[in-house]
Amino acid sequence: MATPENKLAFDGGWEYDPAPESTDHVSLKKRYGLFIGGEFTAPQSGRYFDTINPATEEALARVADAGEADVDRAVRAARKAYSERWSRMRPKERGKYIYRIARILQERAREFAAIESLDGGKPIRESRDVDIPLAAAHFFYYAGWADKLDYAFPGRRARPLGVAGQVIPWNFPLLMAAWKIAPALACGNTVVLKPAETTPLTALKLAEVIADADLPPGVVNIVTGAGKTGAAIVEHKGVNKIAFTGSTQVGRLIMRALAGTPKKYTLELGGKAANIIFADAAIDQAVEGIVNGIFFNQGHVCCAGSRLLVQESVADEVIEKLKDRMQTLIVGDPLDKNTDIGAINSRMQLDKIASYLKVGEQEGGAMFQTACRLPKKGYWCPPTIFTGVAQSNRVVQEEIFGPVLAIQTFRDFDEALAKANNTPYGLSGGVWTDKGAKIFRMTSGIRAGVIWANTFNKFDPTAPFGGYKESGVGREGGLHGLDAYVDLGAR
Ligand code: NAI
Ligand code: MG
């Protein structure tokens, strides 16, 4: 896949020979229907849309655009499977099905990784080493809980909720599907899931896995479409629980739609996390952590370290080293194993990032980008930093969701903590220091769901994840993630 124009050289960097992941093991249909009641069916809406490869702008497949009647069909299939099979099944048996999904995903990991990179633009190294293994790990982890809910909630009786409607974004397509489906099934619920319109393919491939794992028809239904389809799931009266990951803006709409209904919900929304570097930190490791925190997955990460707070006495050194490291990052063909930064997920997202770069400059920030040649086709953004920005600047306050880092300095602990918390968001944070006491003070002071110390962007199925403030409601992952899918009744 690496064409000469995809292969990038940059001043002062190295030239690598292309090392493309082969795609001959990838099997994609030209057209996908909706996975309802255990089989792929044509949408009653009659509509289809293209999903494209953001690195080449070529269409990969046509995908159904589910209308309200289609969503209704999916919810009814889920209800039937819930009442007749899944909620009645012995928990241990349910666990076996979930283990089976996990094992098949592992077996087909190479294919899933390639499709994730083709459809969404993320580097193959990430989809291969992060997205797909973590998705399988989530199924393994929650499979284990299926027959142990009594231990998760001692003295309580955990009953399933019914049908879970799940709407997920494009930044970690299969992983978000796993985060949502695995705990729902383990607790005895059935599912209607909608992947994002720019990245539907791994969810549709997951539907194939679910069919191969012989799950009773209707236990998992996958419907594709855009915001309207998502809204139809949220508003459907037959749905008992909504799980959403995406923008704060849509999260607000969903909260409004659910107010006054008995539906339970979890919302995982935006973020504007600060990575805080103290002078006593191991600077080289911290720089690597910053790079991982914001350039990982093109900055399409809700918990990205999109702000850097660096102690004044080491600011020059850190910024110098960061710029040097940025020069070595390879932007280009997502399927190339050398690529560090792949394609921006969609033209819309690229336009949004580009508009923030303008805003940042208008606000008086100094922008630095690496001098890389970008391919002519596809959506690309070189790694970018802003220095000389103020707390009130939009590039410091708002979620950009691209490889763009806003850098500020601080003098002492209190100033760092105040700046870190000066944001409407509260999803994550990072602290870099040699002193354990400072780590403890900082992690208890930052109002955010996950805080990494001397590392960043590490995920594990056993760890709960979720936000404070405008970053969301509820927790996913770990024991806490089960809570969102059960009714514990009265004590
Ligand atoms: P979005 O929130 O519109 O999309 C997320 C999912 O929600 C998609 O499946 C979409 O089809 C669905 N959706 C859209 N409107 C809906 C509605 N009214 N009711 C129910 N479902 C609906 O996010 P979008 O527009 O793709 O990205 C915009 C911004 O959101 C990004 O620039 C980024 O800042 C943020 N974002 C945050 C994510 C996170 O993981 N927290 C993931 C994706 C985007
Ligand atoms: Mg796509």
Coordinates of C-alpha atoms and ligand atoms in Angstrom, one line a residue:
M1 CA 0.0 0.0 0.0
A2 CA 2.9 2.4 0.5
T3 CA 3.1 4.4 -2.7
P4 CA 5.9 6.9 -3.2
E5 CA 3.6 9.7 -2.3
N6 CA 2.5 8.0 0.9
K7 CA 6.1 7.5 2.0
L8 CA 7.3 10.6 3.7
A9 CA 10.7 12.1 4.2
F10 CA 11.4 15.1 6.3
D11 CA 14.3 17.3 6.9
G12 CA 16.7 15.9 9.4
G13 CA 14.8 12.6 9.7
W14 CA 15.6 9.1 8.5
E15 CA 14.3 7.5 5.4
Y16 CA 12.9 4.0 6.0
D17 CA 12.1 1.5 3.3
P18 CA 8.3 0.9 3.3
A19 CA 7.2 -2.0 5.5
P20 CA 3.5 -2.4 4.6
E21 CA 1.3 -4.8 6.4
S22 CA -0.1 -7.1 3.7
T23 CA -3.9 -7.0 3.2
D24 CA -4.3 -10.3 1.3
H25 CA -5.8 -11.9 4.4
V26 CA -8.5 -9.2 4.6
S27 CA -11.9 -10.2 3.4
L28 CA -14.4 -7.4 3.0
K29 CA -17.8 -7.6 1.2
K30 CA -18.7 -4.9 -1.2
R31 CA -21.9 -4.2 0.7
Y32 CA -23.0 -4.8 4.2
G33 CA -26.6 -5.0 5.5
L34 CA -27.7 -4.8 9.1
F35 CA -26.9 -7.6 11.5
I36 CA -30.3 -8.2 13.1
G37 CA -31.6 -11.4 14.7
G38 CA -28.4 -13.3 13.9
E39 CA -28.2 -12.5 10.2
F40 CA -27.3 -9.8 7.7
T41 CA -30.5 -8.2 6.3
A42 CA -31.1 -5.4 3.8
P43 CA -32.2 -2.1 5.4
Q44 CA -35.9 -1.3 5.1
S45 CA -34.8 2.3 4.5
G46 CA -33.2 1.1 1.3
R47 CA -30.3 3.4 1.8
Y48 CA -26.6 2.7 1.8
F49 CA -23.5 4.9 2.2
D50 CA -19.8 4.5 1.6
T51 CA -17.2 4.1 4.2
I52 CA -13.9 5.3 2.9
N53 CA -10.2 4.8 3.7
P54 CA -9.1 8.2 5.0
A55 CA -5.5 7.6 3.9
T56 CA -6.5 7.3 0.2
E57 CA -10.1 8.6 0.1
E58 CA -11.1 5.4 -1.7
A59 CA -14.4 3.7 -0.8
L60 CA -13.9 0.4 1.0
A61 CA -17.5 -0.9 1.2
R62 CA -21.1 0.2 1.1
V63 CA -22.9 0.1 4.4
A64 CA -26.6 0.2 5.3
D65 CA -28.1 3.4 6.7
A66 CA -30.6 2.2 9.2
G67 CA -33.8 4.1 9.6
E68 CA -36.3 4.1 12.5
A69 CA -38.0 1.0 11.3
D70 CA -34.7 -0.8 11.1
V71 CA -33.8 0.2 14.6
D72 CA -37.2 -0.9 15.8
R73 CA -36.6 -4.3 14.2
A74 CA -33.2 -4.6 15.9
V75 CA -34.6 -3.7 19.3
R76 CA -37.4 -6.2 18.9
A77 CA -34.9 -8.9 18.0
A78 CA -32.9 -8.0 21.0
R79 CA -36.0 -8.1 23.3
K80 CA -37.0 -11.5 22.0
A81 CA -33.5 -12.9 22.5
Y82 CA -33.4 -11.3 26.0
S83 CA -36.7 -12.8 27.2
E84 CA -36.5 -16.2 25.5
R85 CA -32.9 -17.1 25.7
W86 CA -30.2 -14.9 27.1
S87 CA -31.6 -13.7 30.5
R88 CA -32.7 -17.3 31.2
M89 CA -29.4 -19.0 30.3
R90 CA -27.2 -20.2 33.2
P91 CA -24.6 -17.5 33.7
K92 CA -21.8 -20.0 33.2
E93 CA -23.2 -20.8 29.7
R94 CA -23.3 -17.1 28.9
G95 CA -19.7 -16.9 29.9
K96 CA -18.7 -19.6 27.5
Y97 CA -20.2 -17.7 24.5
I98 CA -18.2 -14.6 25.5
Y99 CA -15.0 -16.6 25.9
R100 CA -15.6 -17.9 22.4
I101 CA -15.9 -14.4 21.0
A102 CA -12.6 -13.5 22.6
R103 CA -10.8 -16.5 21.2
I104 CA -12.1 -16.0 17.7
L105 CA -11.1 -12.3 17.8
Q106 CA -7.6 -13.4 18.8
E107 CA -7.4 -15.9 16.0
R108 CA -8.5 -13.2 13.5
A109 CA -6.5 -10.4 15.1
R110 CA -4.4 -9.7 12.0
E111 CA -7.4 -9.2 9.8
F112 CA -9.2 -7.0 12.3
A113 CA -6.0 -4.9 12.8
A114 CA -5.7 -4.3 9.0
I115 CA -9.4 -3.4 8.7
E116 CA -9.2 -1.0 11.6
S117 CA -6.3 0.8 10.0
L118 CA -7.9 0.8 6.5
D119 CA -11.2 2.1 7.7
G120 CA -10.1 4.6 10.4
G121 CA -6.6 5.7 9.4
K122 CA -4.8 4.6 12.6
P123 CA -1.2 3.2 12.3
I124 CA -1.2 -0.6 12.0
R125 CA 1.3 -0.7 14.9
E126 CA -1.5 0.6 17.2
S127 CA -4.4 -1.4 15.8
R128 CA -2.2 -4.6 16.0
D129 CA -0.6 -3.9 19.4
V130 CA -3.4 -2.0 21.2
D131 CA -6.9 -2.0 19.8
I132 CA -7.4 -5.6 18.8
P133 CA -5.6 -7.3 21.7
L134 CA -7.3 -5.0 24.2
A135 CA -10.7 -5.7 22.6
A136 CA -10.1 -9.5 23.0
A137 CA -8.9 -8.9 26.6
H138 CA -12.2 -7.1 27.4
F139 CA -14.2 -10.1 26.2
F140 CA -12.0 -12.5 28.2
Y141 CA -12.2 -10.3 31.3
Y142 CA -16.0 -9.9 31.3
A143 CA -16.6 -13.5 30.3
G144 CA -15.0 -14.3 33.6
W145 CA -17.5 -12.2 35.5
A146 CA -20.6 -13.8 33.9
D147 CA -21.0 -16.5 36.6
K148 CA -19.5 -14.4 39.5
L149 CA -21.8 -11.5 39.8
D150 CA -22.7 -12.6 43.3
Y151 CA -19.1 -11.9 44.2
A152 CA -19.1 -8.5 42.4
F153 CA -22.2 -7.4 44.4
P154 CA -22.1 -9.4 47.7
G155 CA -25.4 -9.7 49.4
R156 CA -27.3 -8.2 46.4
R157 CA -29.1 -9.8 43.6
A158 CA -27.8 -8.5 40.3
R159 CA -30.5 -8.7 37.6
P160 CA -29.9 -7.7 33.9
L161 CA -31.6 -4.5 32.7
G162 CA -32.9 -5.8 29.4
V163 CA -31.9 -4.3 26.0
A164 CA -28.9 -2.1 25.9
G165 CA -28.6 0.5 23.2
Q166 CA -25.0 1.4 22.5
V167 CA -23.6 4.2 20.3
I168 CA -19.9 4.4 19.8
P169 CA -17.3 6.7 18.1
W170 CA -14.7 6.3 15.4
N171 CA -11.5 6.6 17.4
F172 CA -11.3 3.1 18.8
P173 CA -14.0 1.3 16.8
L174 CA -13.6 -2.3 17.8
L175 CA -12.3 -1.6 21.3
M176 CA -15.3 0.6 22.0
A177 CA -17.6 -2.1 20.8
A178 CA -15.9 -4.6 23.1
W179 CA -16.1 -2.1 26.1
K180 CA -19.8 -1.9 25.6
I181 CA -20.8 -5.4 24.4
A182 CA -18.7 -7.6 26.8
P183 CA -20.1 -6.3 30.2
A184 CA -23.6 -6.1 28.8
L185 CA -23.6 -9.7 27.8
A186 CA -21.9 -10.9 30.9
C187 CA -24.7 -9.4 33.0
G188 CA -27.4 -11.0 30.9
N189 CA -28.5 -8.1 28.7
T190 CA -28.9 -8.1 24.9
V191 CA -27.5 -5.4 22.7
V192 CA -28.2 -3.1 19.8
L193 CA -25.0 -1.4 18.8
K194 CA -24.3 1.4 16.3
P195 CA -20.7 2.0 15.2
A196 CA -19.7 5.4 13.9
E197 CA -20.4 6.2 10.3
T198 CA -16.8 6.6 9.3
T199 CA -15.6 3.3 10.9
P200 CA -18.3 0.7 10.7
L201 CA -16.3 -2.2 9.3
T202 CA -14.8 -3.9 12.4
A203 CA -18.2 -3.8 14.1
L204 CA -19.6 -5.6 11.0
K205 CA -16.8 -8.1 11.1
L206 CA -17.5 -8.6 14.8
A207 CA -21.0 -9.5 13.8
E208 CA -19.5 -12.3 11.7
V209 CA -17.5 -13.4 14.8
I210 CA -20.7 -13.3 16.9
A211 CA -22.5 -15.5 14.3
D212 CA -19.5 -17.9 14.2
A213 CA -19.5 -18.1 18.0
D214 CA -23.1 -19.3 17.7
L215 CA -24.6 -16.8 19.9
P216 CA -28.4 -17.1 20.0
P217 CA -29.9 -14.9 17.2
G218 CA -30.7 -11.4 18.4
V219 CA -28.4 -11.3 21.5
V220 CA -26.1 -8.8 19.6
N221 CA -27.5 -6.7 16.8
I222 CA -25.3 -4.3 14.8
V223 CA -27.0 -1.4 13.0
T224 CA -25.1 1.1 10.9
G225 CA -25.9 4.7 10.2
A226 CA -25.1 8.2 11.3
G227 CA -26.5 10.5 14.0
K228 CA -30.1 10.0 13.1
T229 CA -29.8 6.2 13.6
G230 CA -28.0 6.8 16.9
A231 CA -30.9 9.1 18.0
A232 CA -33.4 6.4 17.0
I233 CA -31.7 4.0 19.4
V234 CA -31.6 6.5 22.2
E235 CA -35.3 7.4 21.8
H236 CA -36.6 3.9 21.3
K237 CA -39.0 2.9 24.1
G238 CA -37.9 -0.7 24.1
V239 CA -34.4 0.1 25.2
N240 CA -33.6 -0.1 28.9
K241 CA -30.1 1.3 29.0
I242 CA -28.0 3.6 26.8
A243 CA -24.2 3.6 26.6
F244 CA -22.6 6.3 24.6
T245 CA -19.1 7.4 23.8
G246 CA -18.6 10.5 21.7
S247 CA -18.7 14.3 21.8
T248 CA -19.9 16.3 24.8
Q249 CA -22.3 18.0 22.5
V250 CA -24.2 14.8 21.5
G251 CA -23.8 13.6 25.1
R252 CA -25.9 16.6 26.2
L253 CA -28.6 15.8 23.6
I254 CA -28.8 12.3 24.8
M255 CA -29.1 13.4 28.5
R256 CA -31.9 15.7 27.4
A257 CA -33.6 12.9 25.5
L258 CA -33.3 10.5 28.5
A259 CA -34.4 12.9 31.2
G260 CA -37.6 11.6 32.8
T261 CA -37.3 8.2 31.3
P262 CA -36.5 5.0 33.3
K263 CA -33.5 4.3 31.0
K264 CA -30.2 3.9 32.8
Y265 CA -27.2 5.5 31.0
T266 CA -23.5 5.9 30.9
L267 CA -21.8 8.7 28.9
E268 CA -18.2 8.9 28.1
L269 CA -17.4 12.3 26.5
G270 CA -14.6 14.7 25.7
G271 CA -11.4 15.6 27.6
K272 CA -8.6 18.1 27.8
A273 CA -6.1 16.4 30.0
A274 CA -3.0 17.9 31.3
N275 CA 0.3 16.1 31.4
I276 CA 2.3 17.7 34.3
I277 CA 6.0 17.6 34.2
F278 CA 7.9 18.6 37.4
A279 CA 11.6 19.6 37.3
D280 CA 12.6 16.4 39.2
A281 CA 11.0 14.1 36.5
A282 CA 13.1 11.8 34.3
I283 CA 12.9 14.2 31.4
D284 CA 13.6 11.8 28.5
Q285 CA 10.9 9.4 29.7
A286 CA 8.5 12.3 30.2
V287 CA 9.1 13.6 26.7
E288 CA 8.3 10.1 25.4
G289 CA 5.2 10.1 27.5
I290 CA 4.0 13.5 26.1
V291 CA 4.5 12.2 22.6
N292 CA 2.5 9.0 23.4
G293 CA -0.1 11.1 25.2
I294 CA -0.9 13.4 22.3
F295 CA 0.3 11.9 19.0
F296 CA -0.9 8.4 19.7
N297 CA -3.8 7.7 17.3
Q298 CA -3.5 11.2 15.8
G299 CA -4.7 12.7 19.0
H300 CA -8.1 11.0 18.4
V301 CA -8.2 10.0 22.0
C302 CA -10.7 11.4 24.6
C303 CA -8.1 10.9 27.3
A304 CA -5.2 12.4 25.3
G305 CA -2.7 14.5 27.1
S306 CA -3.6 17.5 24.9
R307 CA -2.2 20.1 27.4
L308 CA 1.4 20.1 28.7
L309 CA 2.2 21.8 31.9
V310 CA 5.9 22.0 32.5
Q311 CA 7.8 23.4 35.4
E312 CA 9.5 26.7 34.4
S313 CA 13.0 25.6 35.3
V314 CA 13.0 22.7 32.8
A315 CA 10.6 24.1 30.2
D316 CA 13.3 25.1 27.6
E317 CA 14.9 21.7 27.9
V318 CA 11.6 19.8 27.6
I319 CA 10.4 21.8 24.6
E320 CA 13.7 21.4 22.9
K321 CA 13.7 17.6 23.4
L322 CA 10.1 17.4 22.4
K323 CA 10.7 19.2 19.1
D324 CA 13.7 16.9 18.4
R325 CA 11.6 13.8 19.1
M326 CA 8.7 15.2 16.9
Q327 CA 11.1 15.5 14.0
T328 CA 11.6 11.7 14.1
L329 CA 7.9 10.9 14.0
I330 CA 6.8 9.4 10.7
V331 CA 3.5 10.6 9.3
G332 CA 1.9 8.5 6.5
D333 CA 0.5 5.2 5.3
P334 CA -1.4 3.7 8.3
L335 CA -0.6 0.2 7.0
D336 CA 3.2 0.8 7.2
K337 CA 4.7 -0.7 10.3
N338 CA 7.1 2.3 10.6
T339 CA 4.3 4.8 10.8
D340 CA 3.8 6.7 14.0
I341 CA 1.0 9.1 12.9
G342 CA -1.6 7.9 10.5
A343 CA -4.5 9.6 8.7
I344 CA -7.0 11.9 10.4
N345 CA -10.2 10.0 10.5
S346 CA -12.4 12.1 8.2
R347 CA -12.4 15.4 6.2
M348 CA -14.7 16.8 8.8
Q349 CA -12.3 16.1 11.6
L350 CA -9.4 17.5 9.6
D351 CA -11.3 20.7 9.0
K352 CA -12.0 21.0 12.7
I353 CA -8.4 20.6 13.5
A354 CA -7.3 23.0 10.8
S355 CA -9.7 25.6 12.2
Y356 CA -8.2 25.2 15.6
L357 CA -4.7 25.8 14.2
K358 CA -5.9 29.1 12.8
V359 CA -7.6 30.0 16.1
G360 CA -4.4 29.2 18.0
E361 CA -2.3 31.5 15.8
Q362 CA -4.9 34.3 16.0
E363 CA -4.8 34.0 19.8
G364 CA -1.1 34.8 19.7
G365 CA 0.3 31.3 20.3
A366 CA 3.5 30.2 18.6
M367 CA 2.9 27.2 16.4
F368 CA 5.5 24.6 15.6
Q369 CA 5.0 21.8 13.2
T370 CA 7.4 19.2 11.9
A371 CA 8.5 19.8 8.3
C372 CA 7.1 16.6 6.7
R373 CA 5.8 16.2 3.2
L374 CA 2.2 15.0 3.4
P375 CA 0.6 12.7 0.8
K376 CA -1.5 14.5 -1.8
K377 CA -4.5 12.3 -1.1
G378 CA -6.1 11.5 2.2
Y379 CA -6.4 13.6 5.4
W380 CA -3.2 14.5 7.3
C381 CA -2.0 16.7 10.0
P382 CA 1.6 16.9 11.1
P383 CA 2.4 16.8 14.8
T384 CA 1.9 20.3 16.2
I385 CA 2.6 22.2 19.4
F386 CA 1.6 25.7 20.6
T387 CA 3.7 27.6 23.1
G388 CA 3.0 31.0 24.5
V389 CA -0.6 30.3 25.1
A390 CA -2.8 31.5 28.0
Q391 CA -5.2 29.7 30.2
S392 CA -8.1 31.5 28.6
N393 CA -7.1 30.5 25.0
R394 CA -9.5 28.3 23.1
V395 CA -6.7 25.9 22.2
V396 CA -6.1 25.4 25.9
Q397 CA -9.7 25.1 26.8
E398 CA -11.4 23.2 24.0
E399 CA -11.0 19.6 22.8
I400 CA -9.3 19.6 19.4
F401 CA -9.1 15.8 19.0
G402 CA -6.0 16.0 16.8
P403 CA -2.2 15.8 17.1
V404 CA -2.1 19.3 18.6
L405 CA -0.5 20.0 22.0
A406 CA -0.9 23.3 24.0
I407 CA 2.1 24.0 26.2
Q408 CA 2.1 26.1 29.4
T409 CA 4.5 26.5 32.2
F410 CA 4.1 26.6 36.0
R411 CA 6.2 27.6 39.0
D412 CA 5.0 25.4 41.8
F413 CA 2.7 22.6 42.7
D414 CA -0.3 24.7 43.5
E415 CA -0.1 26.5 40.2
A416 CA 0.2 23.2 38.3
L417 CA -2.8 21.8 40.1
A418 CA -4.9 24.9 39.6
K419 CA -4.1 25.0 35.9
A420 CA -4.7 21.3 35.4
N421 CA -8.2 21.6 37.0
N422 CA -9.1 24.8 35.1
T423 CA -11.1 23.0 32.4
P424 CA -14.7 22.0 32.0
Y425 CA -13.5 18.4 31.4
G426 CA -12.1 15.8 33.8
L427 CA -11.4 12.5 32.0
S428 CA -7.7 12.0 32.6
G429 CA -4.3 13.4 33.6
G430 CA -0.7 12.6 33.8
V431 CA 2.0 13.5 36.4
W432 CA 5.8 13.1 35.9
T433 CA 8.0 13.4 39.0
D434 CA 10.6 11.5 41.0
K435 CA 8.7 12.0 44.2
G436 CA 6.0 9.6 45.3
A437 CA 4.5 12.2 47.7
K438 CA 3.9 14.6 44.8
I439 CA 2.2 11.9 42.8
F440 CA -0.2 11.2 45.6
R441 CA -1.0 14.8 46.2
M442 CA -1.5 15.5 42.5
T443 CA -3.6 12.4 41.8
S444 CA -5.9 13.2 44.7
G445 CA -6.1 16.9 43.7
I446 CA -6.9 16.5 40.0
R447 CA -10.6 16.1 39.3
A448 CA -10.4 13.4 36.6
G449 CA -11.3 9.8 36.3
V450 CA -7.9 8.3 35.4
I451 CA -4.5 9.7 36.2
W452 CA -1.3 8.1 35.1
A453 CA 2.0 8.6 37.0
N454 CA 5.2 8.5 35.0
T455 CA 3.4 6.8 32.1
F456 CA 0.4 7.7 29.9
N457 CA -2.4 6.1 27.9
K458 CA -2.1 2.7 29.5
F459 CA -5.3 0.7 29.5
D460 CA -6.5 -2.5 31.1
P461 CA -9.9 -4.2 31.2
T462 CA -9.7 -4.5 35.0
A463 CA -9.4 -0.7 35.5
P464 CA -12.5 1.5 35.6
F465 CA -12.6 4.4 33.1
G466 CA -14.8 7.5 33.0
G467 CA -15.1 11.2 33.6
Y468 CA -15.7 14.0 36.0
K469 CA -17.6 17.2 35.1
E470 CA -18.3 17.5 31.4
S471 CA -16.4 14.4 30.5
G472 CA -19.3 12.1 31.4
V473 CA -21.4 10.0 33.7
G474 CA -20.6 6.5 35.0
R475 CA -17.7 4.1 34.6
E476 CA -16.7 1.5 32.1
G477 CA -14.2 -1.3 32.7
G478 CA -13.4 -3.4 35.7
L479 CA -15.9 -4.3 38.4
H480 CA -17.3 -0.7 38.2
G481 CA -18.3 -1.4 34.5
L482 CA -20.7 -4.2 35.6
D483 CA -22.7 -1.8 37.7
A484 CA -23.9 0.0 34.6
Y485 CA -25.5 -3.2 33.3
V486 CA -27.4 -4.5 36.3
D487 CA -30.3 -3.7 38.4
L488 CA -29.4 -4.3 42.1
G489 CA -33.0 -3.7 43.3
A490 CA -33.6 -2.5 46.8
R491 CA -31.3 -3.6 49.6
Ligands
NAI1 P1 -20.3 12.4 17.6 O1 -20.5 12.6 19.1 O2 -21.2 13.1 16.7 O3 -20.3 10.9 17.2 C1 -20.2 9.8 18.1 C2 -21.3 8.8 17.8 O4 -22.6 9.3 18.1 C3 -21.4 8.3 16.3 O5 -21.7 7.0 16.3 C4 -22.5 9.2 15.8 O6 -23.1 8.6 14.7 C5 -23.4 9.2 17.0 N1 -24.4 10.4 17.0 C6 -24.3 11.6 16.4 N2 -25.3 12.3 16.7 C7 -26.1 11.6 17.5 C8 -27.4 11.8 18.2 N3 -28.0 13.0 18.1 N4 -27.9 10.9 18.9 C9 -27.3 9.7 19.1 N5 -26.1 9.4 18.5 C10 -25.5 10.3 17.7 O7 -18.8 12.9 17.3 P2 -18.2 13.4 15.9 O8 -19.2 14.4 15.3 O9 -17.8 12.2 15.1 O10 -16.9 14.2 16.4 C11 -17.0 15.5 16.9 C12 -16.1 15.7 18.1 O11 -16.5 14.9 19.2 C13 -14.7 15.3 17.8 O12 -14.0 16.4 17.2 C14 -14.2 15.1 19.2 O13 -13.8 16.3 19.8 C15 -15.4 14.5 19.9 N6 -15.3 13.1 20.0 C16 -15.0 12.5 21.2 C17 -14.9 11.1 21.3 C18 -14.6 10.5 22.6 O14 -14.1 9.4 22.6 N7 -14.9 11.0 23.7 C19 -15.1 10.3 20.2 C20 -15.4 10.9 19.0 C21 -15.5 12.3 18.9
MG2 MG -13.9 4.7 7.0

